[in-house]
CSV table of C-alpha atoms and ligand atoms in Angstrom, one decimal:
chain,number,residue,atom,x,y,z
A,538,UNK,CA,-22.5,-27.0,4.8
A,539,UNK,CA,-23.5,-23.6,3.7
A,540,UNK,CA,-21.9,-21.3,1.1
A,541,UNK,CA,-21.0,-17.6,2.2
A,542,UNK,CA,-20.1,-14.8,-0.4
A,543,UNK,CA,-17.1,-12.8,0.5
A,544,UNK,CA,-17.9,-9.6,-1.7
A,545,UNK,CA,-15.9,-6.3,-1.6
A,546,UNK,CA,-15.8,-3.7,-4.4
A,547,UNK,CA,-12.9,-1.7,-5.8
A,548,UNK,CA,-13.1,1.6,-7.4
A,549,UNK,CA,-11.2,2.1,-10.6
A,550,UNK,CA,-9.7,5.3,-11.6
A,551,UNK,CA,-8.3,5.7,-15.5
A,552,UNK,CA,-5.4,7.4,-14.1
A,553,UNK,CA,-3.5,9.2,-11.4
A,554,UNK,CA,-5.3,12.3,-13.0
A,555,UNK,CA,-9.3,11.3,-12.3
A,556,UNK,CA,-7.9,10.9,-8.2
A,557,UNK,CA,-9.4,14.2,-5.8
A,558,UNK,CA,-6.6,16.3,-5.7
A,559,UNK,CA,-5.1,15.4,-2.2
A,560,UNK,CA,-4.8,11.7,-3.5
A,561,UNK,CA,-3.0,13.3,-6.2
A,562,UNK,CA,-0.5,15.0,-4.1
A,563,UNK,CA,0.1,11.5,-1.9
A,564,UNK,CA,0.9,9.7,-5.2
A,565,UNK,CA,3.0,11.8,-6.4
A,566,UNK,CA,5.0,11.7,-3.1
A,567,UNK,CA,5.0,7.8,-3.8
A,568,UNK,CA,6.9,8.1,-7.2
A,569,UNK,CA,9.0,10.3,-5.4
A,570,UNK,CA,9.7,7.5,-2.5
A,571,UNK,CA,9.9,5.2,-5.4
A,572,UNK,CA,12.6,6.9,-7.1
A,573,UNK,CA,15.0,6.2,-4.3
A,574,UNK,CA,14.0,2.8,-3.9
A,575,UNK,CA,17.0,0.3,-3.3
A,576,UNK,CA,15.8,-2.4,-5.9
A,577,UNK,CA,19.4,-3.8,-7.7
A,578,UNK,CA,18.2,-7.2,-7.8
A,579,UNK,CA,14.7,-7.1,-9.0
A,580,UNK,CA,15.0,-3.8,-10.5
A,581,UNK,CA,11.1,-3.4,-10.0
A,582,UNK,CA,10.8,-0.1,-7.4
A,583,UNK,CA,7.9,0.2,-5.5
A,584,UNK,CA,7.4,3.6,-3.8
A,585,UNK,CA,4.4,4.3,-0.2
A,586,UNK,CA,3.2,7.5,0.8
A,587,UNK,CA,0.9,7.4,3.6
A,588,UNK,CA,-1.0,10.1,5.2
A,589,UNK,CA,-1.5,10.6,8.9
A,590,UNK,CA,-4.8,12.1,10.4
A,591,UNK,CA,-2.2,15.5,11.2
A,592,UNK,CA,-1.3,16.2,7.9
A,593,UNK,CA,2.2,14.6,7.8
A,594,UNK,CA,3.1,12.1,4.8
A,595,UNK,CA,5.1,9.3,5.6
A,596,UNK,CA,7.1,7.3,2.4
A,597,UNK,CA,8.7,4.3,2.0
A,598,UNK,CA,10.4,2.0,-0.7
A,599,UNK,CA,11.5,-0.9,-1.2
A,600,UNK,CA,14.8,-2.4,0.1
A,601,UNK,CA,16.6,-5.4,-1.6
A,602,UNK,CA,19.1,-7.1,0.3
A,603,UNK,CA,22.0,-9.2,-1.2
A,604,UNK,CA,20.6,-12.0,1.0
A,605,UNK,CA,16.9,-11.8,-0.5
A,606,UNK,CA,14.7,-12.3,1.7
A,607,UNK,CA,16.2,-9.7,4.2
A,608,UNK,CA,15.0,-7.0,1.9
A,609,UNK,CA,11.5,-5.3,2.5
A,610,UNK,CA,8.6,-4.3,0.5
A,611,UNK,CA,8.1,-0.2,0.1
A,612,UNK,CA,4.4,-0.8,2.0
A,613,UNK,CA,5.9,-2.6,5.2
A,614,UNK,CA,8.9,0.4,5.0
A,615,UNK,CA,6.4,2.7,5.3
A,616,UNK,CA,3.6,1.7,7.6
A,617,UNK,CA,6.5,0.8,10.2
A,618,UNK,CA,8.3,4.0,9.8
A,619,UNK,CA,4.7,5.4,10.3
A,620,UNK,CA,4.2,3.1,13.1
A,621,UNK,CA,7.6,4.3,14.3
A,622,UNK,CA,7.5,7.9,14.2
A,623,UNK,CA,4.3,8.7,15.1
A,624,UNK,CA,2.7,5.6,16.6
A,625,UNK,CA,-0.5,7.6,17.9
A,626,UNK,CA,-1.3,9.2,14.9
A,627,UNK,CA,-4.0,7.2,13.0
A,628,UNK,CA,-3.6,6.4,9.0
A,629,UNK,CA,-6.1,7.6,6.8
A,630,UNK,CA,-4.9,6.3,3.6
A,631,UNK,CA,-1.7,4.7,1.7
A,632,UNK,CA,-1.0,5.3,-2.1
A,633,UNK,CA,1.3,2.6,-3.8
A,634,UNK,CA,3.2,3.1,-7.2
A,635,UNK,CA,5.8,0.5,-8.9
A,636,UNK,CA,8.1,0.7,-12.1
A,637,UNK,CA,10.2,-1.6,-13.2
A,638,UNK,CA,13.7,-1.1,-15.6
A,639,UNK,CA,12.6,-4.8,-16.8
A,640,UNK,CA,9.3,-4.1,-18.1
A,641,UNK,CA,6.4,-1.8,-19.1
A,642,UNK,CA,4.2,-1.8,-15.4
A,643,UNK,CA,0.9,-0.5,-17.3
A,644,UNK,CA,-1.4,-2.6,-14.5
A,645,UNK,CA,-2.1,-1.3,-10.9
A,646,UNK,CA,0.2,-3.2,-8.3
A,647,UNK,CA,-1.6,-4.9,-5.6
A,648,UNK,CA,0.5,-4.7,-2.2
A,649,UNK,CA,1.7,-8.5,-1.6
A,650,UNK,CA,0.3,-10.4,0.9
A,651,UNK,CA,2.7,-10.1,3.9
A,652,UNK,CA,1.8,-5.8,3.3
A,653,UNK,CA,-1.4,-6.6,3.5
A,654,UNK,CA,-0.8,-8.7,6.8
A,655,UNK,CA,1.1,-5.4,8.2
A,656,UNK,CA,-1.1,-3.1,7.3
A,657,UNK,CA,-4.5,-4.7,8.6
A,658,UNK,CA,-2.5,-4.6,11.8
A,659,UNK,CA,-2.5,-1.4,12.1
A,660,UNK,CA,-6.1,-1.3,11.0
A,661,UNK,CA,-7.2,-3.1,13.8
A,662,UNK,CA,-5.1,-0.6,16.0
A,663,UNK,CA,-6.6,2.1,14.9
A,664,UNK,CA,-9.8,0.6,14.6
A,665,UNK,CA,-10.3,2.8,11.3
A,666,UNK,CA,-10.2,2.2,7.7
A,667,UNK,CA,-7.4,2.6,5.7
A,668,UNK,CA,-7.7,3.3,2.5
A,669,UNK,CA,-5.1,2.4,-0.3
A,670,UNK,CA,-4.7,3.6,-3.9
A,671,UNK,CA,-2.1,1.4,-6.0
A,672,UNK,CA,-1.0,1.7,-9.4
A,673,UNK,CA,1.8,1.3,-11.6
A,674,UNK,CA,3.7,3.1,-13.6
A,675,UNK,CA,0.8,4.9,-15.4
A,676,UNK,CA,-2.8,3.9,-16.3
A,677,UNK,CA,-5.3,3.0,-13.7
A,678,UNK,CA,-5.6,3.3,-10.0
A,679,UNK,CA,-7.4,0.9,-8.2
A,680,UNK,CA,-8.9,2.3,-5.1
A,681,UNK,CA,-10.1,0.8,-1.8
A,682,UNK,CA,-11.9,1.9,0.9
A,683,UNK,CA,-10.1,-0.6,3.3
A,684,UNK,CA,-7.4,-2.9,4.1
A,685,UNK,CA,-9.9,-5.9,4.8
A,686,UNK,CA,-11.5,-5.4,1.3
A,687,UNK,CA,-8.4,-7.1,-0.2
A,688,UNK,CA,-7.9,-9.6,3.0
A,689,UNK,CA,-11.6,-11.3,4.1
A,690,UNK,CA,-10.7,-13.6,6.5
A,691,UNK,CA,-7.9,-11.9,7.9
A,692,UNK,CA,-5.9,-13.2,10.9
A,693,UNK,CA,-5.5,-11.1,13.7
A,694,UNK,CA,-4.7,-10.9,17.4
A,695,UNK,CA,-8.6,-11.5,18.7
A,696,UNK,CA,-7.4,-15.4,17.8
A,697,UNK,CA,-4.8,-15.2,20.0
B,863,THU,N1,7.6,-5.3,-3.6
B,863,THU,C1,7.1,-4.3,-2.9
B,863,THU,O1,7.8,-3.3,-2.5
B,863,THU,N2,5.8,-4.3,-2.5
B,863,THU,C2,4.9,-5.3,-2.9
B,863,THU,O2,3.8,-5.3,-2.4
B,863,THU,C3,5.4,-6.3,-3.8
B,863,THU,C4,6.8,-6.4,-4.1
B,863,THU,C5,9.0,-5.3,-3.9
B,863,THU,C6,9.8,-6.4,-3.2
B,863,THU,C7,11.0,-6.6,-4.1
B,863,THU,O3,12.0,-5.6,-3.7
B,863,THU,C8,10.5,-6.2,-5.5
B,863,THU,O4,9.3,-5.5,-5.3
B,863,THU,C9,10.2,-7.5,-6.3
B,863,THU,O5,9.4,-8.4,-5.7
C-alpha cells in the first residue's frame, strides 16, 4: 500500500471587490442571473455567469420544480445553455453567487457535486482550464484555477 496526497490550492478573495475587474463584471452578471432564479421551494437562489473565449457571457439560475428533483442547479443551467448556444466556443471561467430569503449566506458556495460532474465535462472537451469564482451573498470569494482542483479523481469518458 502507498499513501498519495491529493493537494490543490484555492485562492481567497475578502470580497467581490479585491477580484480584477473583468471577474468583477462576470459576478455581478451572476447576481443578476440570480435575481431571476426560480427557487419557491428552497428559497436559496443561485445565480452562473460564465465567460466564453469571444467575449459573450452566458447566465444561468437555478430552477425548482414542484416534483424536486426535476429542478436544476444555476451551474448545470448555465454551462448547458453554454454548451447549447455556442458549443465551439471554449469557457474560460464561471463565477457563482447564492442568497437565500431563509438565511444570512455570508460563506462562499461551493457548486454541488453533480455541477462539478458537468462542468469537468466540458473541461475535458475543451481540454482547458476553467476557472470558477463562488461566493455568497457577500464576503469572500473563493477562487480556482480549475474545475479538477475541487474534483481529484474525477470520472470521465477515458474510462469508458
Ligand atoms: N443549487 C444550485 O443552484 N447550485 C448548487 O451548486 C447547489 C444548489 C440550488 C438547487 C436548489 O434549487 C437550491 O439551490 C437548494 O439546494
Amino acid at each position: 500500500m502507498i499513501e498519495k496526497q491529493i493537494n490543490s490550492s484555492v485562492q481567497i478573495f475578502e470580497s467581490v471587490d479585491e477580484l480584477p475587474k473583468d471577474i468583477q463584471s462576470l459576478m455581478h452578471q451572476a447576481v443578476e442571473a440570480r435575481n431571476g432564479a426560480y427557487a419557491p421551494y428552497s428559497k436559496f437562489k443561485v445565480g452562473a455567469a460564465l465567460i466564453l473565449e469571444n467575449g459573450a457571457v452566458v447566465k444561468g439560475n437555478n430552477q425548482e420544480n414542484a416534483s424536486y428533483p426535476s429542478g436544476l442547479c444555476a451551474e448545470r443551467t448555465a454551462i448547458y445553455a453554454a454548451g447549447a448556444n455556442y458549443p465551439n466556443q471554449n469557457i474560460k471561467a464561471i463565477a457563482i453567487t447564492a442568497t437565500s430569503e431563509k438565511h444570512d449566506v455570508l460563506e462562499p458556495i461551493a457548486p454541488c457535486g453533480a455541477c462539478r460532474q458537468a462542468i469537468a465535462e466540458y473541461e475535458q472537451k475543451q481540454d482547458q482550464p476553467i476557472e470558477i469564482y463562488f461566493t455568497g451573498t457577500k464576503g469572500k470569494v473563493i477562487h480556482v484555477k480549475a474545475l479538477l482542483d475541487i474534483l481529484p479523481l474525477a470520472f470521465d469518458n477515458k474510462f469508458l
